[in-house]
Amino acid sequence: MIDPIRIFIGSSPKNTIEESVFRYTLLKQTQHPIEIYAIDGTSGSAKNLTTGEVKRLPAGVSDRIQGATAFSLARWAIPEWCNYQGRAIYCDSDQIALQDMTELWNYGLGDSSLAAVPVKQAKCYQHYIADSMGVFLHTEETFYLASVMLMDCEKIQWNLSELVELLDRNAFSLPNLMYLGEQFRQHFNLSVSALPSEWNHLDYADRESKIVHFTDLTSQPWRFHHNPIAEVWETVFLAAVDDNALTQAQLETAYANGWINRRIKVLAQLPSLVRRPINWVWRSWGATVFKVRTTLDRQVQRLKSGLFRLTQWKTIRA
C-alpha cells in the first residue's frame, strides 16, 4: 500500500470557501494519494478529512494559546501529531495548487529538517514583501515563509509545549519563530533548505507557479474586487463549484457571515456562458471604485496633514 502525502492546512470556519478551493486543486493536481488534515485555527485541533480522526493540542497548551496565536502555533505541533515519523506538508488555506504535490513531497532535504521559501527570494505582487515584511529584508539574517513548509518529522526535536514555554521566557520572539529566524533555528540546531520561490508565490502567478498564495488580506479575491490575479483564483473556484466540491449552501453561509463578497456568491449561480463577461464588468467596476476611493482617501489625509502642520506653524508664530 502506498503511503499517502500528508498535508496539514491551517484554516478556520471563516476560511471555508478558500480552503475548499485549495483542497479541490490539491486533489485535482496530485496523482499520488493524499491525506488532508484541516487545522481549526480557533481550537488548534487538526481533523483528518477522510477518517474524521481529530488530533488535538497537547494537554495544558490549548488554554494558553487562543485566537490568532492558536492559528499561528498549531502548525508547529505537526511533528508530534505525526509521532515524529515520516514527512508532512503544511500550507495556509488561502492558496491554490497548480502543480502535483508529489514533487514537493519528494523534494530533497539532505541533512535539513525542513524546507521553505526564503523571504528574500520570494516573488510577490508589486511591493507586498517590502511593505509587509521589510524588517526581514533589510538584514543579513535569513528568514523563511512558514506558510508552505515541507517537514521531516523524524529530524525535528521540538514539541509545542516546549515552544510555548520558550516563547514565554523570550528565548525567541513569535515573529522569529513564524519566520524561522536564526534564534529559533539555533536553539534547536535546525537546518532549513531553501524551496524554490514558485512553491509560494505571493499574490503573483506566472508559468512557473506551483502554489499561489493569496496572502494580502486587503485584496483576497473572494472578498475584494481589485486583486491583480483574481481570475486565476476565480477559474479554479468555478471549477470547484461545477464539480460539486462547493455547495450553494456553503456559499450562502459564507456570504451571510461576510467571508465572501456578493459577486463571488452570484458568480457561482450564473450560467457558464454569461459568467465571464458579467464577472469582468462587475470586478472591473469594483476595482475602479476601490482605486478612486483609495486615491481620495490619500488626498484627504495629505490635506489633513497639511492643515495640521499649518496650524502648528501659526501656533509657533503666535
mmCIF file of C-alpha atoms in Angstrom:
data_model
loop_
_atom_site.group_PDB
_atom_site.id
_atom_site.type_symbol
_atom_site.label_atom_id
_atom_site.label_comp_id
_atom_site.label_asym_id
_atom_site.label_seq_id
_atom_site.Cartn_x
_atom_site.Cartn_y
_atom_site.Cartn_z
ATOM 1 C CA MET A 1 0.000 0.000 0.000
ATOM 2 C CA ILE A 2 1.319 3.444 -0.966
ATOM 3 C CA ASP A 3 1.750 5.849 1.940
ATOM 4 C CA PRO A 4 -0.286 8.999 1.288
ATOM 5 C CA ILE A 5 1.080 12.528 1.146
ATOM 6 C CA ARG A 6 0.200 14.163 4.472
ATOM 7 C CA ILE A 7 -0.925 17.769 4.083
ATOM 8 C CA PHE A 8 -1.977 19.951 7.010
ATOM 9 C CA ILE A 9 -3.968 23.066 6.081
ATOM 10 C CA GLY A 10 -4.137 25.984 8.506
ATOM 11 C CA SER A 11 -7.750 27.108 8.399
ATOM 12 C CA SER A 12 -10.796 28.177 10.443
ATOM 13 C CA PRO A 13 -14.593 28.336 9.949
ATOM 14 C CA LYS A 14 -14.315 31.710 8.178
ATOM 15 C CA ASN A 15 -11.871 30.177 5.672
ATOM 16 C CA THR A 16 -14.326 27.507 4.494
ATOM 17 C CA ILE A 17 -14.538 28.664 0.870
ATOM 18 C CA GLU A 18 -10.859 29.236 0.132
ATOM 19 C CA GLU A 19 -9.950 26.035 1.992
ATOM 20 C CA SER A 20 -12.419 24.036 -0.118
ATOM 21 C CA VAL A 21 -10.999 25.548 -3.305
ATOM 22 C CA PHE A 22 -7.447 24.755 -2.174
ATOM 23 C CA ARG A 23 -8.376 21.154 -1.344
ATOM 24 C CA TYR A 24 -10.024 20.852 -4.750
ATOM 25 C CA THR A 25 -6.821 21.936 -6.500
ATOM 26 C CA LEU A 26 -4.696 19.606 -4.374
ATOM 27 C CA LEU A 27 -6.814 16.602 -5.309
ATOM 28 C CA LYS A 28 -7.114 17.693 -8.938
ATOM 29 C CA GLN A 29 -3.398 18.235 -9.467
ATOM 30 C CA THR A 30 -1.915 15.359 -7.469
ATOM 31 C CA GLN A 31 -1.867 11.790 -8.760
ATOM 32 C CA HIS A 32 -0.499 10.333 -5.520
ATOM 33 C CA PRO A 33 -2.926 9.517 -2.650
ATOM 34 C CA ILE A 34 -3.352 12.480 -0.274
ATOM 35 C CA GLU A 35 -4.257 12.571 3.407
ATOM 36 C CA ILE A 36 -5.534 16.052 4.278
ATOM 37 C CA TYR A 37 -5.829 17.438 7.792
ATOM 38 C CA ALA A 38 -7.628 20.739 8.367
ATOM 39 C CA ILE A 39 -6.239 22.665 11.337
ATOM 40 C CA ASP A 40 -9.009 24.604 13.072
ATOM 41 C CA GLY A 41 -7.398 27.919 13.932
ATOM 42 C CA THR A 42 -9.919 28.606 16.694
ATOM 43 C CA SER A 43 -9.094 25.466 18.676
ATOM 44 C CA GLY A 44 -5.779 24.368 17.214
ATOM 45 C CA SER A 45 -7.022 20.817 16.588
ATOM 46 C CA ALA A 46 -6.458 19.031 13.266
ATOM 47 C CA LYS A 47 -9.108 16.837 11.639
ATOM 48 C CA ASN A 48 -8.397 14.110 9.098
ATOM 49 C CA LEU A 49 -10.947 14.902 6.389
ATOM 50 C CA THR A 50 -11.108 11.279 5.250
ATOM 51 C CA THR A 51 -11.302 9.325 8.505
ATOM 52 C CA GLY A 52 -12.635 12.029 10.821
ATOM 53 C CA GLU A 53 -9.766 11.460 13.263
ATOM 54 C CA VAL A 54 -9.045 14.583 15.343
ATOM 55 C CA LYS A 55 -5.539 15.406 16.559
ATOM 56 C CA ARG A 56 -5.613 17.819 19.486
ATOM 57 C CA LEU A 57 -3.068 20.144 21.011
ATOM 58 C CA PRO A 58 -1.009 18.754 23.902
ATOM 59 C CA ALA A 59 -2.627 18.900 27.338
ATOM 60 C CA GLY A 60 -2.156 22.254 29.017
ATOM 61 C CA VAL A 61 -1.354 24.070 25.775
ATOM 62 C CA SER A 62 -4.776 24.765 24.259
ATOM 63 C CA ASP A 63 -5.840 27.013 27.147
ATOM 64 C CA ARG A 64 -2.614 29.034 26.858
ATOM 65 C CA ILE A 65 -2.882 29.942 23.178
ATOM 66 C CA GLN A 66 -6.051 31.484 21.819
ATOM 67 C CA GLY A 67 -7.316 33.128 18.648
ATOM 68 C CA ALA A 68 -4.680 34.183 16.146
ATOM 69 C CA THR A 69 -1.937 32.669 18.311
ATOM 70 C CA ALA A 70 -3.589 29.244 18.163
ATOM 71 C CA PHE A 71 -3.876 29.584 14.387
ATOM 72 C CA SER A 72 -0.192 30.503 14.127
ATOM 73 C CA LEU A 73 1.254 27.999 16.587
ATOM 74 C CA ALA A 74 -0.760 24.873 15.771
ATOM 75 C CA ARG A 75 1.376 24.183 12.685
ATOM 76 C CA TRP A 76 4.362 23.547 14.954
ATOM 77 C CA ALA A 77 2.514 20.593 16.533
ATOM 78 C CA ILE A 78 2.588 18.695 13.229
ATOM 79 C CA PRO A 79 5.692 16.576 14.054
ATOM 80 C CA GLU A 80 4.043 15.494 17.340
ATOM 81 C CA TRP A 81 0.775 14.716 15.576
ATOM 82 C CA CYS A 82 2.759 12.547 13.155
ATOM 83 C CA ASN A 83 4.515 10.775 16.060
ATOM 84 C CA TYR A 84 7.810 12.145 14.732
ATOM 85 C CA GLN A 85 7.589 9.785 11.774
ATOM 86 C CA GLY A 86 7.796 10.448 8.043
ATOM 87 C CA ARG A 87 7.176 13.682 6.218
ATOM 88 C CA ALA A 88 4.397 16.263 6.333
ATOM 89 C CA ILE A 89 3.492 19.373 4.363
ATOM 90 C CA TYR A 90 1.975 22.470 5.923
ATOM 91 C CA CYS A 91 0.077 25.110 3.912
ATOM 92 C CA ASP A 92 -2.169 28.057 4.733
ATOM 93 C CA SER A 93 -5.740 27.751 3.445
ATOM 94 C CA ASP A 94 -5.649 30.822 1.180
ATOM 95 C CA GLN A 95 -3.662 29.084 -1.548
ATOM 96 C CA ILE A 96 -4.212 27.091 -4.728
ATOM 97 C CA ALA A 97 -2.069 24.271 -6.087
ATOM 98 C CA LEU A 98 -1.067 24.437 -9.745
ATOM 99 C CA GLN A 99 1.343 21.503 -9.638
ATOM 100 C CA ASP A 100 1.367 17.876 -8.500
ATOM 101 C CA MET A 101 2.272 17.974 -4.793
ATOM 102 C CA THR A 102 4.261 14.769 -5.227
ATOM 103 C CA GLU A 103 7.110 16.959 -6.456
ATOM 104 C CA LEU A 104 7.143 18.908 -3.191
ATOM 105 C CA TRP A 105 6.678 15.729 -1.141
ATOM 106 C CA ASN A 106 9.788 14.185 -2.729
ATOM 107 C CA TYR A 107 11.881 17.359 -2.543
ATOM 108 C CA GLY A 108 15.437 16.580 -1.445
ATOM 109 C CA LEU A 109 16.071 17.777 2.100
ATOM 110 C CA GLY A 110 19.568 16.369 2.507
ATOM 111 C CA ASP A 111 20.521 16.873 6.154
ATOM 112 C CA SER A 112 17.843 19.535 6.663
ATOM 113 C CA SER A 113 14.777 19.015 8.815
ATOM 114 C CA LEU A 114 12.555 21.397 6.923
ATOM 115 C CA ALA A 115 12.226 23.307 3.642
ATOM 116 C CA ALA A 116 10.585 26.678 2.977
ATOM 117 C CA VAL A 117 10.933 29.653 0.630
ATOM 118 C CA PRO A 118 13.389 32.324 1.876
ATOM 119 C CA VAL A 119 11.708 35.719 2.279
ATOM 120 C CA LYS A 120 14.431 37.429 0.230
ATOM 121 C CA GLN A 121 13.820 35.078 -2.701
ATOM 122 C CA ALA A 122 10.014 35.204 -2.652
ATOM 123 C CA LYS A 123 8.099 36.619 -5.607
ATOM 124 C CA CYS A 124 5.144 38.862 -4.929
ATOM 125 C CA TYR A 125 2.848 41.443 -6.499
ATOM 126 C CA GLN A 126 4.467 44.888 -6.564
ATOM 127 C CA HIS A 127 5.824 45.842 -3.148
ATOM 128 C CA TYR A 128 3.941 43.451 -0.854
ATOM 129 C CA ILE A 129 7.040 41.910 0.750
ATOM 130 C CA ALA A 130 8.811 45.255 1.125
ATOM 131 C CA ASP A 131 5.701 46.788 2.696
ATOM 132 C CA SER A 132 4.684 43.853 4.906
ATOM 133 C CA MET A 133 7.981 42.099 5.652
ATOM 134 C CA GLY A 134 10.551 44.862 5.262
ATOM 135 C CA VAL A 135 12.116 44.087 8.631
ATOM 136 C CA PHE A 136 13.041 40.619 7.326
ATOM 137 C CA LEU A 137 14.589 42.002 4.137
ATOM 138 C CA HIS A 138 16.947 44.661 5.449
ATOM 139 C CA THR A 139 19.147 42.322 7.444
ATOM 140 C CA GLU A 140 21.900 39.808 6.790
ATOM 141 C CA GLU A 141 19.877 37.161 8.619
ATOM 142 C CA THR A 142 17.842 34.679 6.571
ATOM 143 C CA PHE A 143 14.126 34.325 7.235
ATOM 144 C CA TYR A 144 11.626 31.966 5.609
ATOM 145 C CA LEU A 145 7.933 31.885 4.721
ATOM 146 C CA ALA A 146 6.327 29.361 7.086
ATOM 147 C CA SER A 147 3.075 29.383 5.094
ATOM 148 C CA VAL A 148 4.368 26.485 2.959
ATOM 149 C CA MET A 149 6.697 24.009 4.648
ATOM 150 C CA LEU A 150 7.945 20.508 3.994
ATOM 151 C CA MET A 151 8.858 18.820 7.293
ATOM 152 C CA ASP A 152 10.896 15.708 8.002
ATOM 153 C CA CYS A 153 9.192 14.885 11.289
ATOM 154 C CA GLU A 154 11.847 12.351 12.303
ATOM 155 C CA LYS A 155 14.541 15.062 12.376
ATOM 156 C CA ILE A 156 12.557 17.665 14.312
ATOM 157 C CA GLN A 157 13.272 17.934 18.035
ATOM 158 C CA TRP A 158 10.691 20.334 19.470
ATOM 159 C CA ASN A 159 7.241 19.811 20.939
ATOM 160 C CA LEU A 160 4.585 22.502 21.136
ATOM 161 C CA SER A 161 4.544 22.685 24.941
ATOM 162 C CA GLU A 162 8.262 23.421 24.885
ATOM 163 C CA LEU A 163 7.827 26.090 22.200
ATOM 164 C CA VAL A 164 5.168 27.871 24.256
ATOM 165 C CA GLU A 165 7.440 27.800 27.312
ATOM 166 C CA LEU A 166 10.354 29.182 25.307
ATOM 167 C CA LEU A 167 8.180 31.976 23.919
ATOM 168 C CA ASP A 168 7.071 32.840 27.455
ATOM 169 C CA ARG A 169 10.738 33.008 28.514
ATOM 170 C CA ASN A 170 11.638 35.174 25.492
ATOM 171 C CA ALA A 171 14.139 32.621 24.223
ATOM 172 C CA PHE A 172 12.997 33.836 20.806
ATOM 173 C CA SER A 173 10.121 36.006 19.652
ATOM 174 C CA LEU A 174 6.909 34.887 17.951
ATOM 175 C CA PRO A 175 7.951 36.590 14.666
ATOM 176 C CA ASN A 176 11.329 34.825 14.892
ATOM 177 C CA LEU A 177 9.502 31.513 15.215
ATOM 178 C CA MET A 178 6.949 32.272 12.496
ATOM 179 C CA TYR A 179 9.667 33.241 10.015
ATOM 180 C CA LEU A 180 12.124 30.517 11.064
ATOM 181 C CA GLY A 181 14.640 33.051 12.297
ATOM 182 C CA GLU A 182 18.186 32.405 13.436
ATOM 183 C CA GLN A 183 17.438 32.390 17.183
ATOM 184 C CA PHE A 184 14.785 29.707 16.730
ATOM 185 C CA ARG A 185 16.946 27.671 14.361
ATOM 186 C CA GLN A 186 19.995 27.810 16.630
ATOM 187 C CA HIS A 187 18.007 26.782 19.691
ATOM 188 C CA PHE A 188 17.004 23.518 18.012
ATOM 189 C CA ASN A 189 20.046 23.150 15.752
ATOM 190 C CA LEU A 190 17.563 23.352 12.881
ATOM 191 C CA SER A 191 18.787 23.323 9.302
ATOM 192 C CA VAL A 192 16.339 24.697 6.711
ATOM 193 C CA SER A 193 16.588 24.043 2.970
ATOM 194 C CA ALA A 194 15.513 26.763 0.557
ATOM 195 C CA LEU A 195 12.471 25.859 -1.518
ATOM 196 C CA PRO A 196 12.274 27.454 -4.975
ATOM 197 C CA SER A 197 10.061 30.548 -4.836
ATOM 198 C CA GLU A 198 7.419 29.029 -7.132
ATOM 199 C CA TRP A 199 6.229 26.898 -4.209
ATOM 200 C CA ASN A 200 4.912 30.033 -2.503
ATOM 201 C CA HIS A 201 4.168 32.831 -4.980
ATOM 202 C CA LEU A 202 2.526 35.717 -3.092
ATOM 203 C CA ASP A 203 -0.416 37.243 -4.989
ATOM 204 C CA TYR A 204 1.657 36.559 -8.074
ATOM 205 C CA ALA A 205 1.363 33.957 -10.826
ATOM 206 C CA ASP A 206 3.402 33.004 -13.865
ATOM 207 C CA ARG A 207 4.159 29.846 -15.838
ATOM 208 C CA GLU A 208 6.485 28.621 -13.102
ATOM 209 C CA SER A 209 3.948 28.939 -10.251
ATOM 210 C CA LYS A 210 3.306 25.735 -8.313
ATOM 211 C CA ILE A 211 1.476 27.197 -5.318
ATOM 212 C CA VAL A 212 -0.127 30.637 -5.467
ATOM 213 C CA HIS A 213 -0.739 32.204 -2.070
ATOM 214 C CA PHE A 214 -3.381 34.936 -1.793
ATOM 215 C CA THR A 215 -1.770 36.280 1.332
ATOM 216 C CA ASP A 216 -2.611 40.003 1.210
ATOM 217 C CA LEU A 217 -5.671 40.252 3.467
ATOM 218 C CA THR A 218 -6.645 43.563 1.858
ATOM 219 C CA SER A 219 -7.060 42.124 -1.646
ATOM 220 C CA GLN A 220 -8.101 38.461 -1.388
ATOM 221 C CA PRO A 221 -10.234 37.780 -4.494
ATOM 222 C CA TRP A 222 -13.151 36.165 -2.654
ATOM 223 C CA ARG A 223 -13.574 39.324 -0.550
ATOM 224 C CA PHE A 224 -12.415 42.168 -2.805
ATOM 225 C CA HIS A 225 -12.530 43.172 -6.470
ATOM 226 C CA HIS A 226 -9.020 44.548 -7.017
ATOM 227 C CA ASN A 227 -6.716 41.536 -6.671
ATOM 228 C CA PRO A 228 -4.271 41.621 -9.630
ATOM 229 C CA ILE A 229 -4.614 37.892 -10.358
ATOM 230 C CA ALA A 230 -8.229 37.406 -9.294
ATOM 231 C CA GLU A 231 -9.018 35.477 -12.469
ATOM 232 C CA VAL A 232 -6.539 32.749 -11.512
ATOM 233 C CA TRP A 233 -8.463 32.031 -8.309
ATOM 234 C CA GLU A 234 -11.906 32.545 -9.866
ATOM 235 C CA THR A 235 -11.159 29.943 -12.548
ATOM 236 C CA VAL A 236 -10.449 27.172 -10.042
ATOM 237 C CA PHE A 237 -13.263 28.383 -7.763
ATOM 238 C CA LEU A 238 -15.816 27.945 -10.560
ATOM 239 C CA ALA A 239 -14.337 24.569 -11.476
ATOM 240 C CA ALA A 240 -14.796 23.508 -7.842
ATOM 241 C CA VAL A 241 -18.419 24.702 -7.934
ATOM 242 C CA ASP A 242 -19.116 22.857 -11.190
ATOM 243 C CA ASP A 243 -17.552 19.661 -9.809
ATOM 244 C CA ASN A 244 -19.657 19.921 -6.621
ATOM 245 C CA ALA A 245 -16.620 20.468 -4.400
ATOM 246 C CA LEU A 246 -18.515 23.510 -3.101
ATOM 247 C CA THR A 247 -22.238 23.757 -2.431
ATOM 248 C CA GLN A 248 -24.595 26.711 -2.714
ATOM 249 C CA ALA A 249 -25.387 26.245 0.982
ATOM 250 C CA GLN A 250 -21.709 26.763 1.856
ATOM 251 C CA LEU A 251 -21.607 29.899 -0.276
ATOM 252 C CA GLU A 252 -24.788 31.289 1.281
ATOM 253 C CA THR A 253 -23.380 30.732 4.769
ATOM 254 C CA ALA A 254 -20.058 32.321 3.839
ATOM 255 C CA TYR A 255 -21.788 35.346 2.317
ATOM 256 C CA ALA A 256 -24.112 35.771 5.301
ATOM 257 C CA ASN A 257 -21.054 35.862 7.584
ATOM 258 C CA GLY A 258 -19.113 38.290 5.397
ATOM 259 C CA TRP A 259 -16.475 35.730 4.407
ATOM 260 C CA ILE A 260 -17.033 36.240 0.664
ATOM 261 C CA ASN A 261 -18.437 39.142 -1.319
ATOM 262 C CA ARG A 262 -21.728 39.150 -3.217
ATOM 263 C CA ARG A 263 -20.044 38.908 -6.622
ATOM 264 C CA ILE A 264 -18.466 35.568 -5.754
ATOM 265 C CA LYS A 265 -21.760 34.174 -4.444
ATOM 266 C CA VAL A 266 -23.678 35.294 -7.535
ATOM 267 C CA LEU A 267 -20.923 34.158 -9.903
ATOM 268 C CA ALA A 268 -21.391 30.564 -8.764
ATOM 269 C CA GLN A 269 -25.117 30.754 -9.583
ATOM 270 C CA LEU A 270 -24.779 32.155 -13.103
ATOM 271 C CA PRO A 271 -24.933 30.030 -16.277
ATOM 272 C CA SER A 272 -21.424 29.307 -17.530
ATOM 273 C CA LEU A 273 -21.944 31.234 -20.791
ATOM 274 C CA VAL A 274 -22.502 34.570 -19.059
ATOM 275 C CA ARG A 275 -20.174 34.185 -16.084
ATOM 276 C CA ARG A 276 -17.063 35.635 -17.672
ATOM 277 C CA PRO A 277 -18.499 38.858 -19.187
ATOM 278 C CA ILE A 278 -20.660 39.669 -16.156
ATOM 279 C CA ASN A 279 -17.803 38.941 -13.780
ATOM 280 C CA TRP A 280 -15.363 41.071 -15.790
ATOM 281 C CA VAL A 281 -17.675 44.098 -15.750
ATOM 282 C CA TRP A 282 -18.557 43.664 -12.065
ATOM 283 C CA ARG A 283 -14.973 43.116 -10.935
ATOM 284 C CA SER A 284 -13.583 45.926 -13.100
ATOM 285 C CA TRP A 285 -16.155 48.379 -11.783
ATOM 286 C CA GLY A 286 -15.485 47.328 -8.188
ATOM 287 C CA ALA A 287 -11.727 47.675 -8.682
ATOM 288 C CA THR A 288 -12.168 51.137 -10.211
ATOM 289 C CA VAL A 289 -14.342 52.297 -7.317
ATOM 290 C CA PHE A 290 -11.743 50.963 -4.876
ATOM 291 C CA LYS A 291 -8.933 52.794 -6.671
ATOM 292 C CA VAL A 292 -10.865 56.084 -6.722
ATOM 293 C CA ARG A 293 -11.741 55.785 -3.030
ATOM 294 C CA THR A 294 -8.153 54.951 -2.127
ATOM 295 C CA THR A 295 -6.855 57.932 -4.090
ATOM 296 C CA LEU A 296 -9.394 60.268 -2.488
ATOM 297 C CA ASP A 297 -8.568 58.941 0.990
ATOM 298 C CA ARG A 298 -4.884 59.628 0.407
ATOM 299 C CA GLN A 299 -5.621 63.153 -0.774
ATOM 300 C CA VAL A 300 -7.801 63.792 2.276
ATOM 301 C CA GLN A 301 -5.049 62.516 4.582
ATOM 302 C CA ARG A 302 -2.492 64.740 2.866
ATOM 303 C CA LEU A 303 -4.829 67.719 3.215
ATOM 304 C CA LYS A 304 -5.388 66.988 6.911
ATOM 305 C CA SER A 305 -1.655 66.611 7.449
ATOM 306 C CA GLY A 306 -1.012 69.912 5.669
ATOM 307 C CA LEU A 307 -3.654 71.716 7.716
ATOM 308 C CA PHE A 308 -2.199 70.262 10.922
ATOM 309 C CA ARG A 309 1.294 71.489 10.049
ATOM 310 C CA LEU A 310 -0.118 74.906 9.128
ATOM 311 C CA THR A 311 -1.932 75.120 12.474
ATOM 312 C CA GLN A 312 1.268 74.189 14.315
ATOM 313 C CA TRP A 313 3.237 76.822 12.390
ATOM 314 C CA LYS A 314 0.655 79.509 13.222
ATOM 315 C CA THR A 315 0.750 78.499 16.889
ATOM 316 C CA ILE A 316 4.527 78.795 16.970
ATOM 317 C CA ARG A 317 4.430 82.160 15.197
ATOM 318 C CA ALA A 318 1.838 83.452 17.656
#
